[in-house]
Short mmCIF file of C-alpha atoms in Angstrom, two decimals:
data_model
loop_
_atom_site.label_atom_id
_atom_site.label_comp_id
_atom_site.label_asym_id
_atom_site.label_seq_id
_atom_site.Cartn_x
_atom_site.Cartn_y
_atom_site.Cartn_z
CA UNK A 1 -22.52 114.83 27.40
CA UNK A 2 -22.08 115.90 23.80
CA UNK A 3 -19.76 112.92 22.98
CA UNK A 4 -22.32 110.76 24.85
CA UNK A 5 -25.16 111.80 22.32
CA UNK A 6 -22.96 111.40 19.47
CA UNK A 7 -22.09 107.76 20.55
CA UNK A 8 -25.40 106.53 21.38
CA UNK A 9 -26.95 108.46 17.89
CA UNK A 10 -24.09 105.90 16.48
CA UNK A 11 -25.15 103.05 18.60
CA UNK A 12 -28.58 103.50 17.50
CA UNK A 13 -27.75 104.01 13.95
CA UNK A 14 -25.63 101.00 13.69
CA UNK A 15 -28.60 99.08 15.45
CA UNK A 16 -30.93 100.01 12.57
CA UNK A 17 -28.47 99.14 10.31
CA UNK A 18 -28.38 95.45 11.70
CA UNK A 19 -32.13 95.29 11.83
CA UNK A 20 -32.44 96.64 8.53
CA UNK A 21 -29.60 94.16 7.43
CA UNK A 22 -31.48 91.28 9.07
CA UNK A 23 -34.95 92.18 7.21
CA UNK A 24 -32.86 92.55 3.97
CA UNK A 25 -31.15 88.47 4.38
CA UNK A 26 -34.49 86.86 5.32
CA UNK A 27 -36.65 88.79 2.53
CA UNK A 28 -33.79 87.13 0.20
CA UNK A 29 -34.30 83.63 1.94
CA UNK A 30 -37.97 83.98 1.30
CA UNK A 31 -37.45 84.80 -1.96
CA UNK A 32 -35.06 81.95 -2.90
CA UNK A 33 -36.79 79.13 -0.85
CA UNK A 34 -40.01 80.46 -3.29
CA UNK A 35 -37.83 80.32 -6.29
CA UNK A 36 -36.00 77.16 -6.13
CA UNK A 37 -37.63 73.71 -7.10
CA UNK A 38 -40.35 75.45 -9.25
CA UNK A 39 -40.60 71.34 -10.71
CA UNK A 40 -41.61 70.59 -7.25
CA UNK A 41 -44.97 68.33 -7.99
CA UNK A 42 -45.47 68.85 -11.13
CA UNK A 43 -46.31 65.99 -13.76
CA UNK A 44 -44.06 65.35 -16.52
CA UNK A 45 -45.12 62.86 -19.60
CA UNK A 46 -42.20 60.82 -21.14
CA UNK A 47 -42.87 60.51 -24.91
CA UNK A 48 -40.71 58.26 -27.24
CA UNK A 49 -40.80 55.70 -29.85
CA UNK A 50 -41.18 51.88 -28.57
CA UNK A 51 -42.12 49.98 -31.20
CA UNK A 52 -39.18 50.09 -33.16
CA UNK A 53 -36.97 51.20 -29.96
CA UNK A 54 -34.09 48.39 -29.25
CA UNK A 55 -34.99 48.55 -25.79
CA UNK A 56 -38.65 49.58 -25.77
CA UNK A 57 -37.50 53.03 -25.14
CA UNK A 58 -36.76 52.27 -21.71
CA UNK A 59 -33.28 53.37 -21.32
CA UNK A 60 -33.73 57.29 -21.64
CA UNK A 61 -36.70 57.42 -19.74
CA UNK A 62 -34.97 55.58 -16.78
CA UNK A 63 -32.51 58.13 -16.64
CA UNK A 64 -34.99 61.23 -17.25
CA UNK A 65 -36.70 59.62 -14.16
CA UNK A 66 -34.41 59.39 -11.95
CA UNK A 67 -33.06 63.12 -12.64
CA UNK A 68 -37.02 64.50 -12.48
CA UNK A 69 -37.81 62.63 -9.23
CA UNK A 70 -34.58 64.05 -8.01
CA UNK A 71 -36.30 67.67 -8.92
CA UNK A 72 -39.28 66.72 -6.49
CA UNK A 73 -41.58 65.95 -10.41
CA UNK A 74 -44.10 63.18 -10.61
CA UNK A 75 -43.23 61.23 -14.00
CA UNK A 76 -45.30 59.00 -15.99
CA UNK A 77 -43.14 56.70 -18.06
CA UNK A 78 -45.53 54.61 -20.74
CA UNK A 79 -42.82 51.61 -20.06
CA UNK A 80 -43.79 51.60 -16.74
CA UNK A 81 -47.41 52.63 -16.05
CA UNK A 82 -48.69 53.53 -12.72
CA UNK A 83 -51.50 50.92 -13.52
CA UNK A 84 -51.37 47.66 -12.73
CA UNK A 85 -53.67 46.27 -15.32
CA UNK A 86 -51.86 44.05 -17.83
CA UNK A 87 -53.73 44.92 -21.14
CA UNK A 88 -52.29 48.64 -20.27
CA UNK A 89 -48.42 47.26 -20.83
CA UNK A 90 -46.54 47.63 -24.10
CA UNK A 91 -43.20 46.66 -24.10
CA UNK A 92 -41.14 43.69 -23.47
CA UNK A 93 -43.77 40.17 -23.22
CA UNK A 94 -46.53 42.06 -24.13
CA UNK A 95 -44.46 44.02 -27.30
CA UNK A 96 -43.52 40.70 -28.22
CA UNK A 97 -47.66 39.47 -28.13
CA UNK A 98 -48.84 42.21 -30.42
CA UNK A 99 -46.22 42.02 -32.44
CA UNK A 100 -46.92 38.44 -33.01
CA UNK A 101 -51.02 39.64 -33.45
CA UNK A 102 -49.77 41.68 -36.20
CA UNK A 103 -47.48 39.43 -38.13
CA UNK A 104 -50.22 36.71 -38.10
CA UNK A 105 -52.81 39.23 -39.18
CA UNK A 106 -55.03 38.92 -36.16
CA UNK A 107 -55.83 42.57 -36.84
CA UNK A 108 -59.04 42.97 -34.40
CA UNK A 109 -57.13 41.54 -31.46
CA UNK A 110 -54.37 43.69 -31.84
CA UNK A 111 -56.86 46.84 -32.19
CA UNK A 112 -58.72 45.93 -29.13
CA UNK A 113 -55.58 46.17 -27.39
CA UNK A 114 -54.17 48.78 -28.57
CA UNK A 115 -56.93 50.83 -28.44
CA UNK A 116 -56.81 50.50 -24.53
CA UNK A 117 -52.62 51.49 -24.16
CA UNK A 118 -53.43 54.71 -26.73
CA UNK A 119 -56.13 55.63 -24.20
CA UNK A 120 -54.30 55.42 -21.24
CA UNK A 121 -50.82 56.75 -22.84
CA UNK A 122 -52.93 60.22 -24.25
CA UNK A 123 -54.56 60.24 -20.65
CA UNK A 124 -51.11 60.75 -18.97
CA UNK A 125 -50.63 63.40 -21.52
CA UNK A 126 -53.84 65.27 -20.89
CA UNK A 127 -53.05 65.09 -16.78
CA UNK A 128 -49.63 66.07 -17.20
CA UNK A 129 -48.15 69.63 -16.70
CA UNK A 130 -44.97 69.36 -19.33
CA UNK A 131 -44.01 66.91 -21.58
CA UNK A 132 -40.77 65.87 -22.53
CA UNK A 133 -40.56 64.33 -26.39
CA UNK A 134 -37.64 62.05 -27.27
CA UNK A 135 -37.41 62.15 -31.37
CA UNK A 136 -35.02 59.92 -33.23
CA UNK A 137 -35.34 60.41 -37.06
CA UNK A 138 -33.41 57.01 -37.70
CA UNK A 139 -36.61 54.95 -36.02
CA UNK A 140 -40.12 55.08 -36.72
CA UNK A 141 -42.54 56.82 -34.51
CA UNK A 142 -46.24 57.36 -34.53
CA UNK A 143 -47.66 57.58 -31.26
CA UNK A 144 -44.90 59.92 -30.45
CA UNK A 145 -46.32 62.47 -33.15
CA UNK A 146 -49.79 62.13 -31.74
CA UNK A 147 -48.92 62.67 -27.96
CA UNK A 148 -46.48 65.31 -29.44
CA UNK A 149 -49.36 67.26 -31.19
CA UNK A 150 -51.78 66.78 -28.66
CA UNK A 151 -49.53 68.36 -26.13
CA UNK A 152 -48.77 71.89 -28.04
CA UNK A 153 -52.65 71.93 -28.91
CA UNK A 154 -52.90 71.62 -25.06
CA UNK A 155 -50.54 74.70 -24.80
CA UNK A 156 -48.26 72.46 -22.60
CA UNK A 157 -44.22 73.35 -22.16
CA UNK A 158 -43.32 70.42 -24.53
CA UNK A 159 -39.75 70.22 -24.39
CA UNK A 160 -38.18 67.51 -27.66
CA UNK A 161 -35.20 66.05 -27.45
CA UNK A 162 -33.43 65.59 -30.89
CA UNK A 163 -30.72 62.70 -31.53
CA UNK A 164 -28.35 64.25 -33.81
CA UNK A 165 -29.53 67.90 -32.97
CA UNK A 166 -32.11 70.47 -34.49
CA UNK A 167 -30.75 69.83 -37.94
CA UNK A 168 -31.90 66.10 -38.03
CA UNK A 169 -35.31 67.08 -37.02
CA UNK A 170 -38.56 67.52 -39.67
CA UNK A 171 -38.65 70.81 -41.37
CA UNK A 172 -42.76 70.10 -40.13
CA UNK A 173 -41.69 70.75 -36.61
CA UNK A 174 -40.18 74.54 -37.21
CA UNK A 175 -43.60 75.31 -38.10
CA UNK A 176 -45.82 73.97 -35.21
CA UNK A 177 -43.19 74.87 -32.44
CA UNK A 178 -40.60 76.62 -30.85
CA UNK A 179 -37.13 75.54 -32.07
CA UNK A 180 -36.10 77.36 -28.35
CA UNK A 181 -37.28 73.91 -26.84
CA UNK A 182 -35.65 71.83 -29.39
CA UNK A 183 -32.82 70.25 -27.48
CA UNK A 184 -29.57 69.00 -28.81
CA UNK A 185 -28.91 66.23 -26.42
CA UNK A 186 -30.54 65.03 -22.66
CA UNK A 187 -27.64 67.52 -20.97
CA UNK A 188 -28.76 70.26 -22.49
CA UNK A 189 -32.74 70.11 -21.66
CA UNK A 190 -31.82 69.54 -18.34
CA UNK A 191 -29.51 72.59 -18.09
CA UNK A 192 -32.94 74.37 -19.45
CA UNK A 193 -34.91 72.33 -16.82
CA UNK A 194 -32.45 73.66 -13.95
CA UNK A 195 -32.89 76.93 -15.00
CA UNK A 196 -36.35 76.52 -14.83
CA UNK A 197 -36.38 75.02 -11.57
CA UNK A 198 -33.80 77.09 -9.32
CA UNK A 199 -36.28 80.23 -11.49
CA UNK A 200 -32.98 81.82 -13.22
CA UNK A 201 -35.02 82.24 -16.47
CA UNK A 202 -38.47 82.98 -16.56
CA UNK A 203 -41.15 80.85 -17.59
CA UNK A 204 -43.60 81.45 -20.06
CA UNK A 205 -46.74 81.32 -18.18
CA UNK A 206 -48.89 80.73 -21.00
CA UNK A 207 -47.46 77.36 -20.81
CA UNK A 208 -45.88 76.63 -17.90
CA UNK A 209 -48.41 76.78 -14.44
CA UNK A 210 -46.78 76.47 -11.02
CA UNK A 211 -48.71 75.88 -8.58
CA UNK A 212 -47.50 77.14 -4.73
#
């Protein structure tokens, strides 16, 4: 009877074991299926130079696209509005058109319009939830700077992109941001983005706000 006692205390222990085991494998699924895809419907702002961009800047952002949708993320790319208005567009025919406005000095035309794509361009920034920045220092960019700034004052993650790395960009941009999201290259922000994502670093929550 003894040995009996002994084998079913075992039986029984080994049975709490599994159970306990079991609790201890689906807490960590929990926890993983909550941690992963963090980018999961957020909205992401694409900001870049077109004016002076050799292909209206639309290059990069198709690729960032692509790789954001993959993450689940809602993008608005200013080359391709989700607005079907035609005095909203700003590249390709309608580049051309205000370009044209310019060089001819039709200078209230080209206001008018204008005036309408800056107000629909900061709008995507105000609804958006990060914002990624593409900065070349070898082409001219002002709206950039302006969605740029309004972003950080917004307290958004603003993550910039920097062709030729941190040392090409401004001194001026050490001092109103973090050179932590200062990127070296497309690979590397989305290395940071992953990490974001799958939650292997933690967010700062005073910017970033994920919503479950």
């Amino acid at each position: 009877m003894v040995g009996c006692y002994n084998n079913c205390d075992m039986m029984g222990e080994n049975q709490d074991i599994e159970v306990i085991d079991e609790i201890i494998v689906e807490s960590n699924k929990k926890n993983k299926v909550k941690k992963m895809n963090k980018l999961n419907g957020l909205r992401c702002y694409l900001a870049g130079p077109i004016d002076h961009a050799k292909d209206d800047g639309k290059g990069w952002r198709e690729d960032a696209e692509k790789w954001l949708e993959n993450k689940n993320a809602y993008v608005f790319n200013p080359c391709n509005k989700p607005i079907s208005y035609q005095a909203y567009k700003e590249i390709d025919e309608e580049k051309t058109k205000m370009m044209s406005l310019k060089s001819s000095g039709r200078f209230f035309e080209l206001t008018k319009r204008m005036k309408e794509i800056v107000h629909v361009d900061l709008r995507m920034v105000d609804v958006s939830d990060f914002v990624v920045v593409y900065l070349n220092p070898q082409i001219g960019m002002f709206g950039t700077i302006h969605e740029l700034i309004n972003s950080l004052n917004q307290r958004k993650p603003t993550l910039v992109v920097i062709e030729g790395g941190k040392e090409k960009a401004p001194n001026w941009l050490f001092g109103i941001m973090d050179f932590n999201f200062m990127f070296d290259s497309f690979d590397e922000l989305y290395e940071f983005l992953t990490h974001i994502d799958e939650g292997f670093i933690e967010a700062d929550l005073g910017r970033w706000v994920f919503f479950e």
